[in-house]
Structures are given as structure tokens and as C-alpha cells.
Coordinates of C-alpha atoms in Angstrom, one line a residue:
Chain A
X1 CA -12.1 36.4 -46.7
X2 CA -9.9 34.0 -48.5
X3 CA -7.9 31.0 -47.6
X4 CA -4.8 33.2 -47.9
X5 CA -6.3 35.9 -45.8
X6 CA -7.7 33.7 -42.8
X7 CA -4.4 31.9 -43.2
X8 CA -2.3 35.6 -42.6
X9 CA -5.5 36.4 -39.9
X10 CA -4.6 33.1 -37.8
X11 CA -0.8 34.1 -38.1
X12 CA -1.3 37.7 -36.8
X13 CA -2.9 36.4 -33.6
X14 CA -0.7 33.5 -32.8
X15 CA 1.7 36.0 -30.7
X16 CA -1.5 37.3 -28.6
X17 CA -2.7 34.0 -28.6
X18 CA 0.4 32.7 -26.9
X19 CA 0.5 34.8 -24.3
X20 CA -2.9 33.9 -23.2
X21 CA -1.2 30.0 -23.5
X22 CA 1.5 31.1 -21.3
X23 CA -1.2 32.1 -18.7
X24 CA -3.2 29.0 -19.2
X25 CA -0.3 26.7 -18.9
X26 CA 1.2 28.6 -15.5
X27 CA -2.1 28.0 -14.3
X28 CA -2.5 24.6 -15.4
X29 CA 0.6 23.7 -13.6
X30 CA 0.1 25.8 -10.2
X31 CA -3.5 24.5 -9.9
X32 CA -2.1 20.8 -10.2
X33 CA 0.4 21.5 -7.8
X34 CA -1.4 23.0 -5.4
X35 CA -3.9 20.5 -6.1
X36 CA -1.8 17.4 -5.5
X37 CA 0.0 19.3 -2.3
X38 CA -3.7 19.6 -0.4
X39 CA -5.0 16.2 -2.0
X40 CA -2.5 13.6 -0.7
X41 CA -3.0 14.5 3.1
X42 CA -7.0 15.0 2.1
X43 CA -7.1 11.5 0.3
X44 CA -4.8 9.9 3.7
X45 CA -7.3 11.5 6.4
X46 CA -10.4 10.0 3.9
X47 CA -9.2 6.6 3.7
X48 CA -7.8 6.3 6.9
X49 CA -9.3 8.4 9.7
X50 CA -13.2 8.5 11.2
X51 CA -14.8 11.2 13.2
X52 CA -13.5 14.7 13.9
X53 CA -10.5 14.2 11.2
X54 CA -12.3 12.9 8.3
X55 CA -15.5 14.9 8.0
X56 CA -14.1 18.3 7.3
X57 CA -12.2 16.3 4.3
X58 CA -15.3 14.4 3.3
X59 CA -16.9 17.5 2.9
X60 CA -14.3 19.9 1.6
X61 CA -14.6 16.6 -1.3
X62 CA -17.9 16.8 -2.1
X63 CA -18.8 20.5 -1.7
X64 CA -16.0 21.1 -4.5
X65 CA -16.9 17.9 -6.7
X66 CA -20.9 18.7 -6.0
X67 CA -20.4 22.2 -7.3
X68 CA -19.9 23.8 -10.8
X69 CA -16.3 25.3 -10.9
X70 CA -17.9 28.3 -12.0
X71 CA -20.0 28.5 -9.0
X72 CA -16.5 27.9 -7.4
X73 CA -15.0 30.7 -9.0
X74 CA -17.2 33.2 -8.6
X75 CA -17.7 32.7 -5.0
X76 CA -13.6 32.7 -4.5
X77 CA -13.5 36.3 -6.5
X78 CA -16.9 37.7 -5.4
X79 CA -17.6 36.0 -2.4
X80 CA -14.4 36.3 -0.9
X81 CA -14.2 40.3 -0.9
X82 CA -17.7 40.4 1.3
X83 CA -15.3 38.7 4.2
X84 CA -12.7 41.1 3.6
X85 CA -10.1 39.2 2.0
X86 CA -9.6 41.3 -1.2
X87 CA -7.7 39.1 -4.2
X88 CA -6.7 39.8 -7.3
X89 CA -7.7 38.0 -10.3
X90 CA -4.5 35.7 -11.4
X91 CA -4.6 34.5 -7.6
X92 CA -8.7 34.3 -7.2
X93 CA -8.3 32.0 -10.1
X94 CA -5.6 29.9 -9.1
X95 CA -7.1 28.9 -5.6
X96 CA -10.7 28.3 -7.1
X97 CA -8.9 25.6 -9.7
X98 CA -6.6 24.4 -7.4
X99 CA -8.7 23.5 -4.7
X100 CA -11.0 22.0 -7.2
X101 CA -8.2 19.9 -8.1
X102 CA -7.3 18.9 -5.2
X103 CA -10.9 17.3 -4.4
X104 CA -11.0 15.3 -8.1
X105 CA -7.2 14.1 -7.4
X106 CA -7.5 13.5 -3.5
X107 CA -10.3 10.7 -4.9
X108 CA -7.9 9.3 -7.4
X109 CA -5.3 8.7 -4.6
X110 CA -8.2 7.9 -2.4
X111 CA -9.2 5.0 -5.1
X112 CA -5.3 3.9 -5.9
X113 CA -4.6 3.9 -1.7
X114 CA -7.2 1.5 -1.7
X115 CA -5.9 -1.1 -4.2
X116 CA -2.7 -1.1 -2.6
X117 CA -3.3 -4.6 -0.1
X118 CA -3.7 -4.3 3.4
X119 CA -1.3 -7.2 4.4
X120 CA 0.8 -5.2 2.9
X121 CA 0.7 -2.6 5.3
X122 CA 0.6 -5.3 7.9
X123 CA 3.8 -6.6 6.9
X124 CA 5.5 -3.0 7.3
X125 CA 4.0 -2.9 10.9
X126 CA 5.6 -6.1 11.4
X127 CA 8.7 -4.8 10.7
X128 CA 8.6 -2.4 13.3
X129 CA 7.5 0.7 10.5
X130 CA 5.6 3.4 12.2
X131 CA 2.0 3.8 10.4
X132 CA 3.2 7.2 8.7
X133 CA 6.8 5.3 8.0
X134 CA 4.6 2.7 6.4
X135 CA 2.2 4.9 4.8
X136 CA 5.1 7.0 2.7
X137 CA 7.4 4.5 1.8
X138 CA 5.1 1.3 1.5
X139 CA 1.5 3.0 0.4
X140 CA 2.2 6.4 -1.0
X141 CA 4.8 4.8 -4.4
X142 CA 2.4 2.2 -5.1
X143 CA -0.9 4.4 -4.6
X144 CA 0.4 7.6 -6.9
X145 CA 2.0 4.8 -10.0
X146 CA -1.8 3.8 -9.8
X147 CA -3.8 7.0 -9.7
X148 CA -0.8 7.8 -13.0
X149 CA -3.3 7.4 -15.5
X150 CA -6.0 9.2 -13.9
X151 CA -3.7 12.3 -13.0
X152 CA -2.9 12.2 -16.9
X153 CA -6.6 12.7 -17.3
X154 CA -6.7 15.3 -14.6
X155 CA -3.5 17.2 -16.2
X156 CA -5.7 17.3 -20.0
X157 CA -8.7 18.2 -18.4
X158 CA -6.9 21.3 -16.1
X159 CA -5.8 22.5 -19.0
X160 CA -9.1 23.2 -20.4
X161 CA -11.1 23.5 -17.4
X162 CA -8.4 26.8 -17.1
X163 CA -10.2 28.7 -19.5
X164 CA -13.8 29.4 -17.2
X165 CA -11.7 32.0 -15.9
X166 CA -11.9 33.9 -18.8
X167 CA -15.6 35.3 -16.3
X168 CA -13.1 37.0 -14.7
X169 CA -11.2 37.9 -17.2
X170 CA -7.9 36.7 -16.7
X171 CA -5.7 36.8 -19.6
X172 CA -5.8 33.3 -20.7
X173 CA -5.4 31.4 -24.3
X174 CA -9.7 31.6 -24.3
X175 CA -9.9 35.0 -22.3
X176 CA -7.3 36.5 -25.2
X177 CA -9.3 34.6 -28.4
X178 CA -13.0 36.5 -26.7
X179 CA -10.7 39.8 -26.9
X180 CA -9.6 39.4 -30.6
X181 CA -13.1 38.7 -31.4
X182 CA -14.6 42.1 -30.1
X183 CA -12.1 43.9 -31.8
X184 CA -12.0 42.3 -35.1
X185 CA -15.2 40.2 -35.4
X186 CA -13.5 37.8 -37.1
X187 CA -15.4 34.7 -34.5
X188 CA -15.0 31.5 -36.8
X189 CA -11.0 31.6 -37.2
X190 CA -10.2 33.3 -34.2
X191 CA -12.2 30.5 -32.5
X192 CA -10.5 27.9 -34.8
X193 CA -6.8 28.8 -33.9
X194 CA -7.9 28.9 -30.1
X195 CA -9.2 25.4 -30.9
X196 CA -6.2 24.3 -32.3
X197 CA -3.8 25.2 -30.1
X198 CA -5.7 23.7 -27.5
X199 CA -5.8 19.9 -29.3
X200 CA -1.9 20.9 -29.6
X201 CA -1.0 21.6 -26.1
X202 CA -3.5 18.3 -24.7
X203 CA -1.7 15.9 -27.5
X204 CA 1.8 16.7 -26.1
X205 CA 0.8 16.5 -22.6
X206 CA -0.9 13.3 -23.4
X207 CA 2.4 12.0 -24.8
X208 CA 4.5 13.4 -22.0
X209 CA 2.5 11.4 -19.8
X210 CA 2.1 8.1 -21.2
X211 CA 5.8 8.6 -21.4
X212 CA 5.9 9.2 -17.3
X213 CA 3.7 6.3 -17.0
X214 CA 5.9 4.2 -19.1
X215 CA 8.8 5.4 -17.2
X216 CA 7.2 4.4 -14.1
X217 CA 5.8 1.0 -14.7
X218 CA 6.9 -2.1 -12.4
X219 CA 5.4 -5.3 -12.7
X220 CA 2.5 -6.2 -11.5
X221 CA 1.6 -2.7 -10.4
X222 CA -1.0 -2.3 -13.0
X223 CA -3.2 0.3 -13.9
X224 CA -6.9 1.0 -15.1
X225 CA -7.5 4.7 -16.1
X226 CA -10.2 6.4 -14.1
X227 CA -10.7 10.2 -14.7
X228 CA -13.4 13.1 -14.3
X229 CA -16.4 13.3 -16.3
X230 CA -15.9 15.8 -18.1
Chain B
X1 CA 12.3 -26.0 30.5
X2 CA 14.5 -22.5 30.3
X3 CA 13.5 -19.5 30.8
X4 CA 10.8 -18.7 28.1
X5 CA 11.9 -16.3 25.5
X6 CA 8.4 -15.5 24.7
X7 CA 5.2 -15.9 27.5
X8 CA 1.7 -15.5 26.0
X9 CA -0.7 -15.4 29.3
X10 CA -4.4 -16.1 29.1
X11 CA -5.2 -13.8 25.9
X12 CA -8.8 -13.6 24.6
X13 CA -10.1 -11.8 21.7
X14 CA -13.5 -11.3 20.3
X15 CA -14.7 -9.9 17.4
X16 CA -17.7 -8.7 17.8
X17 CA -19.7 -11.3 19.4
X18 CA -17.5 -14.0 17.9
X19 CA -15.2 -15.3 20.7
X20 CA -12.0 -16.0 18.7
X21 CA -9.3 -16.7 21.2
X22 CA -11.1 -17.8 24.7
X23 CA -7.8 -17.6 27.0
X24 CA -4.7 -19.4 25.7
X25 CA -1.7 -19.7 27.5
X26 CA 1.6 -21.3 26.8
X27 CA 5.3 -20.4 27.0
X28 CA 8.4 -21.2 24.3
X29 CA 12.2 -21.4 25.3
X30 CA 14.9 -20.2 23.4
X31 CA 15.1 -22.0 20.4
X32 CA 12.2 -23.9 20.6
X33 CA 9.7 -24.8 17.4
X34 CA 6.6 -24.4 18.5
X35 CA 3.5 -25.2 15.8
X36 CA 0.1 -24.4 16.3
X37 CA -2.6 -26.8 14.1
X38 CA -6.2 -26.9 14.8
X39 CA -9.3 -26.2 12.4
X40 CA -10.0 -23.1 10.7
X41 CA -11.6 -20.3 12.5
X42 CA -10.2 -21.5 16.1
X43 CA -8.1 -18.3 16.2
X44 CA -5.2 -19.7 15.1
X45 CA -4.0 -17.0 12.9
X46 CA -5.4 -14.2 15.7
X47 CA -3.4 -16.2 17.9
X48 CA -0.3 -15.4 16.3
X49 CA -1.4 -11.9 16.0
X50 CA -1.6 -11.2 19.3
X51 CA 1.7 -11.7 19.9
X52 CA 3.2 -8.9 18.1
X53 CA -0.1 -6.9 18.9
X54 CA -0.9 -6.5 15.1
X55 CA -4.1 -7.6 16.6
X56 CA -4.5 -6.3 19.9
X57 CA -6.0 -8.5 22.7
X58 CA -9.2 -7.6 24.6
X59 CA -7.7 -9.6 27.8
X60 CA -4.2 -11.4 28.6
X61 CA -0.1 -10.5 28.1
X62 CA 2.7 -11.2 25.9
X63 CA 6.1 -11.2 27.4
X64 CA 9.3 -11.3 24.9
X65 CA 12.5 -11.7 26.9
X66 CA 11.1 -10.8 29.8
X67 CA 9.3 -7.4 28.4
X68 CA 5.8 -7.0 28.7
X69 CA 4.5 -5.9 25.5
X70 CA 1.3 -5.6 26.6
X71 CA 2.1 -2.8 29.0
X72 CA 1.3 0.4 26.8
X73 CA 4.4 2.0 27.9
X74 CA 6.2 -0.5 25.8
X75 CA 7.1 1.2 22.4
X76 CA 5.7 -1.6 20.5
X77 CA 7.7 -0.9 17.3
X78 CA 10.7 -1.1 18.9
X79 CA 9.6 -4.9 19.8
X80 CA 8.4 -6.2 16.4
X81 CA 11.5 -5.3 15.3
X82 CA 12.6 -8.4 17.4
X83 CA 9.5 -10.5 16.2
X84 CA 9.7 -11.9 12.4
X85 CA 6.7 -12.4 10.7
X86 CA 5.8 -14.1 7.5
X87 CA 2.2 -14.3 6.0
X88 CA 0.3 -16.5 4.2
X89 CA -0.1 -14.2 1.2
X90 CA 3.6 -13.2 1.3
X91 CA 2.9 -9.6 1.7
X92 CA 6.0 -8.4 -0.3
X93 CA 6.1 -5.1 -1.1
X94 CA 5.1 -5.0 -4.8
X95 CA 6.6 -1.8 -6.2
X96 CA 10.4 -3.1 -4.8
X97 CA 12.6 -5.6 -5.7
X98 CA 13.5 -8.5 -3.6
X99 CA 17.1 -7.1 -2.9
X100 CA 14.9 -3.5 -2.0
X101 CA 12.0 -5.1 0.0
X102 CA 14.8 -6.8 2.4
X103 CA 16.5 -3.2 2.4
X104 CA 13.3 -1.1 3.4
X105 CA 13.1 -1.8 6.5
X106 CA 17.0 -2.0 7.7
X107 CA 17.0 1.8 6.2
X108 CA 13.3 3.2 7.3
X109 CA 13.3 1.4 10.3
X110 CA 16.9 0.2 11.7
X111 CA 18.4 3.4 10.0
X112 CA 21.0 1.3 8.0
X113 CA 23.3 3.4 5.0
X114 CA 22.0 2.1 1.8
X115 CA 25.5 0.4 1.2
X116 CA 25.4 -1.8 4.4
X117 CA 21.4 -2.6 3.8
X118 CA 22.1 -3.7 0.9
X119 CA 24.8 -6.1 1.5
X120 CA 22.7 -7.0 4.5
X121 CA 19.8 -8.1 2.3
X122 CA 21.9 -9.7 -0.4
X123 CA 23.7 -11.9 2.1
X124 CA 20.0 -12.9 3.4
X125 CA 18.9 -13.6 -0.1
X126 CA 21.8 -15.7 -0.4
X127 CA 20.8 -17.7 2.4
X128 CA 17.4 -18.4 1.5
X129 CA 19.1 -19.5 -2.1
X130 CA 17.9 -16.2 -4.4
X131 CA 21.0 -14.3 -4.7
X132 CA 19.8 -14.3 -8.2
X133 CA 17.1 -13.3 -8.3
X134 CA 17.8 -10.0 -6.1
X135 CA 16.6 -7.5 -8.7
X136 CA 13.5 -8.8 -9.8
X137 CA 10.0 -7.5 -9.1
X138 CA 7.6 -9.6 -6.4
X139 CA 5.7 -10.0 -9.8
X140 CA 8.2 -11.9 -11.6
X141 CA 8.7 -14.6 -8.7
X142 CA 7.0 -18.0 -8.4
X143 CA 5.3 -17.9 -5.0
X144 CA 7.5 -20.2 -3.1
X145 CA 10.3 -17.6 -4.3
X146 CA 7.8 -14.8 -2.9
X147 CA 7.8 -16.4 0.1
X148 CA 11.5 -17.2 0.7
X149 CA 11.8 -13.4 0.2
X150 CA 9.7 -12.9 2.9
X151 CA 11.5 -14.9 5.1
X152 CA 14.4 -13.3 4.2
X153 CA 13.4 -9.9 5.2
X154 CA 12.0 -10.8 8.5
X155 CA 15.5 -12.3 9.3
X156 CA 17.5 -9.4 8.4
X157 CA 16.1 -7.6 11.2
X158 CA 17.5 -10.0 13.6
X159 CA 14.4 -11.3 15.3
X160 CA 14.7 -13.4 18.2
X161 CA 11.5 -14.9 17.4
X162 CA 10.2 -15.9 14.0
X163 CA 6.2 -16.3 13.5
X164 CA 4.8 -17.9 10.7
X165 CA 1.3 -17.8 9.5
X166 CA 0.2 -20.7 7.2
X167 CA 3.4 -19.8 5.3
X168 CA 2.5 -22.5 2.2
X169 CA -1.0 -22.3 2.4
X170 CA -0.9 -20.0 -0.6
X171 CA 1.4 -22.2 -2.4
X172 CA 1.4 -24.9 -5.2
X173 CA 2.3 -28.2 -3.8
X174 CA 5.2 -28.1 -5.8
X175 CA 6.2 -25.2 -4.4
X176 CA 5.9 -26.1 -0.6
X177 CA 9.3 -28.2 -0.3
X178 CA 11.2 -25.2 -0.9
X179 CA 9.7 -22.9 1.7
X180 CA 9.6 -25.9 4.2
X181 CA 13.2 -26.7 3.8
X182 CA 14.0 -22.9 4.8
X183 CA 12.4 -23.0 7.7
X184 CA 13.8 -26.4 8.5
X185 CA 17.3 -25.0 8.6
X186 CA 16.5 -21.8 10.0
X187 CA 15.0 -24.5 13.0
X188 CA 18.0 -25.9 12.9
X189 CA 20.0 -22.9 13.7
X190 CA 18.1 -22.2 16.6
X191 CA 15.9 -19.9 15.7
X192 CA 12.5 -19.7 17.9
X193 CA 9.5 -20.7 15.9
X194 CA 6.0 -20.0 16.6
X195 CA 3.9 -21.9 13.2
X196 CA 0.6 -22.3 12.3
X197 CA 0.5 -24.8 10.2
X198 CA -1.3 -27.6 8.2
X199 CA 1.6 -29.1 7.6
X200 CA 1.9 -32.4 9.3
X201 CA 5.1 -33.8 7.7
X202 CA 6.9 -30.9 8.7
X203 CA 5.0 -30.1 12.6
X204 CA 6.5 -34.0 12.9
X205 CA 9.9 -33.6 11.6
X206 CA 10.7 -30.2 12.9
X207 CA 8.2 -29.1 15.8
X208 CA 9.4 -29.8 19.2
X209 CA 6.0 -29.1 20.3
X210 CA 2.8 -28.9 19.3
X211 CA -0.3 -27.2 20.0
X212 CA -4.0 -28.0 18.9
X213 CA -6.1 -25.3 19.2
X214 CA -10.1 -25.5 19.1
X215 CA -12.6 -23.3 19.8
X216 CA -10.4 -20.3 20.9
X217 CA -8.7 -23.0 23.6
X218 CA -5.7 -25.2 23.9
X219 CA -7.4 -28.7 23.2
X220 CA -3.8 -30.7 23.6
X221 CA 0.0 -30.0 23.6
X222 CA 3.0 -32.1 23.6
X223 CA 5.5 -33.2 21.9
X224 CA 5.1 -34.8 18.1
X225 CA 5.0 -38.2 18.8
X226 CA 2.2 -37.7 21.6
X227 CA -0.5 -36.1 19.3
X228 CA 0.5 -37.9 16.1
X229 CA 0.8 -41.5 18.2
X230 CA -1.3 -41.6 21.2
X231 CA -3.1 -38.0 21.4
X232 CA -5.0 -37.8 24.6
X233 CA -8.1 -36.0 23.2
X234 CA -10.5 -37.8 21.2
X235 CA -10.7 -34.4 19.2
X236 CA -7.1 -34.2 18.2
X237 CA -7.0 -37.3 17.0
X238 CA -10.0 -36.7 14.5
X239 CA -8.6 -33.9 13.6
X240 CA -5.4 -35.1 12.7
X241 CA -7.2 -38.0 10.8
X242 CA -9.1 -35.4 9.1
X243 CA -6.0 -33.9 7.4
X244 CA -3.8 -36.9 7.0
X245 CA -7.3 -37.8 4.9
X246 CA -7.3 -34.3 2.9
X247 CA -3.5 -33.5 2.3
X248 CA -1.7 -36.7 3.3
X249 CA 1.3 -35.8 4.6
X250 CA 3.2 -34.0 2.0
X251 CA 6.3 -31.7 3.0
X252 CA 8.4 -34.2 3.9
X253 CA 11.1 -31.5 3.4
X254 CA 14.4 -33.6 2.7
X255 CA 12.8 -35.6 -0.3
X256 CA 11.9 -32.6 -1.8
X257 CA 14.6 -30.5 -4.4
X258 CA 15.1 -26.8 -4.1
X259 CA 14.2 -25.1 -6.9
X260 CA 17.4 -22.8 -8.0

């Protein structure tokens, strides 16, 4: 194949190849939403609760951060029919990357709720603040401008982690690239333009975010990144 | 002596098997400045904790205008609304401005318009001299500013009783005139004061009484001139030798200028 001809191949594919993006990025974006929904009451009950409250949460943490999100996936699509709750495959997907989410980001909040200062808190009580009053309006803006730079992490690592679902074949960016190979055998720039877009899409969400965090910033509210290993 | 505003009756606290507070009593009238010295780790700090339950006693009451806030059927945020507090590290909100951290609590708490907070808090700013510096970040004030903004939003809730824990402790002496000077009008106005405090210049000039706690117990109280001139126990007037020795007695609060 020439230049000219692998240039033409990667230009034919782009369209499939985009669709499969449009998959990965809905998925992306539910998985972080659901994600943050379920981790900010998770990461609350963790830092402040003991006993009957806390352990289901402790353990809902670990079991998903202790296990491969394959292993996560497969027991979500496979499992999950054996107890009679049938799903398809757009949805299986979205609750086994959501709910892994939600355990990596409930421990960023976890982490940032920490660094905000206890007298803090003490001073809200003082001023007559309920704890939950306290907790949203005193806690909660500081503790999410800190965990910023690790949910920019999260956001670029979603993005990729999205494509183990090609094992169950939902029509994702990766999912559609495995597809054009079968058919055409052409693995090295099939694989290249999956590749490509992929750096694309992770560079402008990087940007958008350091643009959120710039957005956000206040004095003396700073931040040190912390993310996943990937 | 009036009626007291606030009673504290016989309140012990232990952490653990550390006996911090061993039974103090002691009432304040309206208006009264009340300042609490004594070494560290006599409870002093707990002390004042106990009496708007942040720290909850294991034994003893608290009264405020005749309320028990002990009782448990007291809704006890309802009655720290009427109990200003101000901390040694500040404790200002560090994601608002000073103008915002005044506000949060006449909105969240008091249920105040934005509008009307906010004219609320700038007119306390005003008083406590930083109506200019009402948009910055806690961040970008020097401490005795932080501190003055602290005040500032414990008075906008109207307390009937101000506490104030080691308030210039965390401070630069440089910085300590200001904060001192606030409270000495504040005193003034007739505001009741409950302060711990290692300030001697300022328990002389402004207390009306003073307690010396040791050991979780009232050692000595009276009036100014009684500890500082002819204390009674041996104890307080080590102690008050000790301190003269260590800080001297700076915070005379006239001869020092506010910083504008």
C-alpha cells in the first residue's frame, strides 16, 4: 500500500470510526455522571460515618477498585442475567463503568473532603449550620475545586477505559476499528487512525479541563493532582 | 450581680482518661467581660466549648437567657445562633470572600435575601474597619485581617454572647493591636464576653473579671486588680509572673495603630 492509499484507507473509515467515537464519548460522559452522582454521598458516608453506614460503602470501594473492570463487566452482562435481570449491552456497559467510576472518584472527594480543615466545619456549627447545611455549602465547594485535577485525570482515563467494552461488543470508537479489521485486514492503519483519534479526543479534554480548573481557582485553595494508576 | 445571661454549672469533661474540665462553675451578667487565663491543657479552650456544646459535656449545664442548652430538647442550632464564636486559627471559610463568608450564614442559616445579607455583612465589615477589603479571598488577608473577619461574621448573627478562643494567639505581634482594639470596642458596647486569653494587657484593661483555671478547676476569680495586685493563690500569682516573664504585657490596645 502506498502513502496515498493508506492516506485514502484512513479517510474512508473516519465516518465509521466516528460513530464508534460518538458511542465512546456518550459513554464517557454517562459513566462520569453516574459516577460522580453515586460517589459524592459514597465519599460523605466514608469520611464521615462508622458502623452500619460506612461498611457497605467501604466495600462497594474496594470490591470495584480491587477488581479488573473487565471482571466488572462481564459479571454486570453475564452475571446479571443468572438473577434474572436481563440487560442489554449499551446499558450493561454503562453501569459496569459507572459504578467503577464512582468508587475511583468517591476516593478523590474522599481525599479532597479531608484537606478541607476541620475548624472549618467547626466554625459553620458555630454559626448555628446544620452538619448537612455545613457539609454542602462549607465542605462540598472546597472538597470538589480540590479533587479538580484528579477528576481531569478520571475524565482522560474514562475515555479510554470505555473501549473494554468492545468484549461485549458495543459499538465503540475500539469496538468499530476490531470490525474494520476483520473485514479488510488492513490492522496497522486501521489501528493507527483508532489511535489517533483517541490522543485527539484526550488532548481537547485535557485542555477543556485545565481551562475548568483555571476557571475555578481561588486563592489559597490549591491543588496537587492525584489520579488512577492507570 | 443581674441576672446572668449565661450560667455554666458544674461541667466536667474527660477525654479519655484525661480529666479536662473537673467541675467549673461560674455565671456572667449581661454585658459583662469575662476572661479565662490559666496554663495550657487546663481545659480552657474545652471550657469555652462546652458552652455552645461544640464539645459536649460528660456532666454539668449551660443556661443562656435562662434556656437550658443542655436539655436535649433544646434545638441547639437554634442557640449558637445566639453565641458568637471566634477561633484561634480564624476558621474563615477559604473558598469565600470576606463580604461572602459574613453572608453564608445570614442566607444558609438566618434565611436572609442575598441583597439584605449582603448589606448586612458589608456594614459589619465596616465596623471592624475592612469595608475594603470585602471582596478579597481569606488567602489574600494578613491574619489580623482574617481575624477581624471572623469577628465580623459572628456579629452579624446578632449574638448575645461573644466567645473568644485565644483570638491572637495565631497572630504576629504586630498584628495583635488591631484584633484587641475590636474587641475593646465591641466590650465597650456591651457586648457579653467570655475570653480565653494570654493577653494580660488587655484581661487588665478590658476584663471585668477574671478567671484562672488550673487543672480542670477554678483556682481564683475576681476582678483585675485582685489577681494582677494581691492574688489570693500562691498559684495565680506564679502563673501570672510566668507570662508577664514570657510575653510582657503587650496589647496595650490604645497605643497600638490600626492597620487600614
Amino acid at each position: 500500500m502506498t502513502l496515498t492509499e493508506t492516506l485514502r484507507f484512513m479517510w474512508d473509515i473516519l465516518p465509521e470510526l466516528l460513530q464508534g467515537l460518538e458511542v465512546t464519548i456518550q459513554l464517557t460522559a454517562m459513566s462520569l455522571a453516574g459516577g460522580f452522582v453515586l460517589a459524592v454521598p459514597v465519599a460523605l458516608v466514608r469520611t464521615y460515618t462508622r458502623g452500619p453506614l460506612n461498611w457497605p460503602a467501604t466495600a462497594f470501594v474496594e470490591l470495584f477498585r480491587g477488581t479488573p473492570l473487565l471482571v466488572q463487566l462481564y459479571v454486570v452482562y453475564y452475571g446479571l442475567p443468572e438473577l434474572g435481570f436481563v440487560l442489554d449491552r449499551l446499558l450493561s456497559a454503562w453501569i459496569a463503568l459507572f459504578l467503577n467510576s464512582a468508587a475511583y472518584q468517591s476516593e478523590y472527594i474522599r481525599g479532597a473532603i479531608q484537606s478541607v480543615s476541620r475548624g472549618q466545619l467547626l466554625a459553620a456549627r458555630a454559626l448555628g449550620m446544620r452538619s448537612l447545611t455545613a457539609f454542602r455549602w462549607v465542605v462540598l465547594p472546597q472538597a470538589l475545586r480540590l479533587a479538580l485535577p484528579s477528576w481531569s485525570n478520571e475524565v482522560a482515563y474514562m475515555v479510554k477505559y470505555v473501549s473494554v467494552v468492545y468484549m461485549i461488543a458495543v459499538g465503540e470508537l475500539f469496538t468499530r476499528g476490531q470490525l474494520i479489521i476483520t473485514r479488510t485486514w488492513k490492522v496497522g492503519p486501521t489501528l493507527f487512525t483508532v489511535a489517533l483519534i483517541y490522543i485527539l479526543v484526550v488532548y481537547a479534554v485535557t485542555k477543556v479541563m485545565d481551562h475548568v480548573e483555571r476557571r475555578f481557582r481561588i486563592p489559597g485553595l490549591e491543588t496537587g493532582v492525584e489520579g488512577r494508576e492507570a | 450581680m443581674a441576672e446572668p445571661i449565661l450560667r455554666i454549672e458544674d461541667i466536667h469533661k474527660a477525654y479519655g482518661k484525661t480529666k479536662v474540665l473537673r467541675g467549673v462553675s461560674f455565671d456572667v451578667a449581661p454585658g459583662e467581660v469575662v476572661v479565662i487565663i490559666g496554663p495550657s491543657g487546663t481545659g480552657k479552650s474545652t471550657l469555652l466549648r462546652c458552652v455552645n456544646l461544640l464539645t459536649v459535656p460528660d456532666r454539668g449545664r449551660v443556661w443562656l437567657e435562662g434556656v437550658e442548652l443542655t436539655d436535649k430538647a433544646v434545638d441547639i442550632n437554634k442557640a449558637r445562633e445566639k453565641i458568637g464564636m471566634v477561633f484561634q486559627e480564624f476558621n474563615l471559610f477559604t473558598h469565600l470572600t470576606a463580604v461572602q463568608n459574613v453572608m453564608l450564614a445570614l442566607t444558609k442559616v438566618k434565611g436572609m435575601k442575598t441583597a439584605e445579607a449582603r448589606a448586612r455583612a458589608e456594614r459589619e465589615l465596616e465596623k471592624v474597619g475592612l469595608a475594603d477589603k470585602a471582596d478579597l479571598y481569606p488567602a489574600e488577608l494578613s491574619g489580623g485581617q482574617k481575624q477581624r473577619v471572623a469577628i465580623a461574621r459572628a456579629l452579624a448573627m446578632n449574638p448575645k454572647v461573644m466567645l473568644f478562643d485565644e483570638p491572637t494567639s495565631a497572630l504576629d505581634p504586630e498584628l495583635i493591636g488591631e484584633v484587641l482594639e475590636v474587641m475593646q470596642a465591641l466590650a465597650s458596647q456591651g457586648m457579653t464576653m467570655l475570653v480565653v486569653s494570654h493577653e494580660l494587657g488587655f484581661a487588665r484593661e478590658v476584663a471585668d473579671r477574671i478567671i484562672f483555671l488550673e487543672d480542670g478547676v477554678i483556682a481564683e476569680e475576681g476582678p483585675p486588680e485582685q489577681l494582677f495586685v494581691n492574688p489570693r493563690n500562691p498559684r495565680t500569682r506564679e502563673f501570672l509572673y510566668k507570662l508577664t516573664e514570657l510575653y510582657g504585657e503587650h496589647g496595650e490596645p490604645k497605643s497600638r495603630g490600626r492597620e487600614r
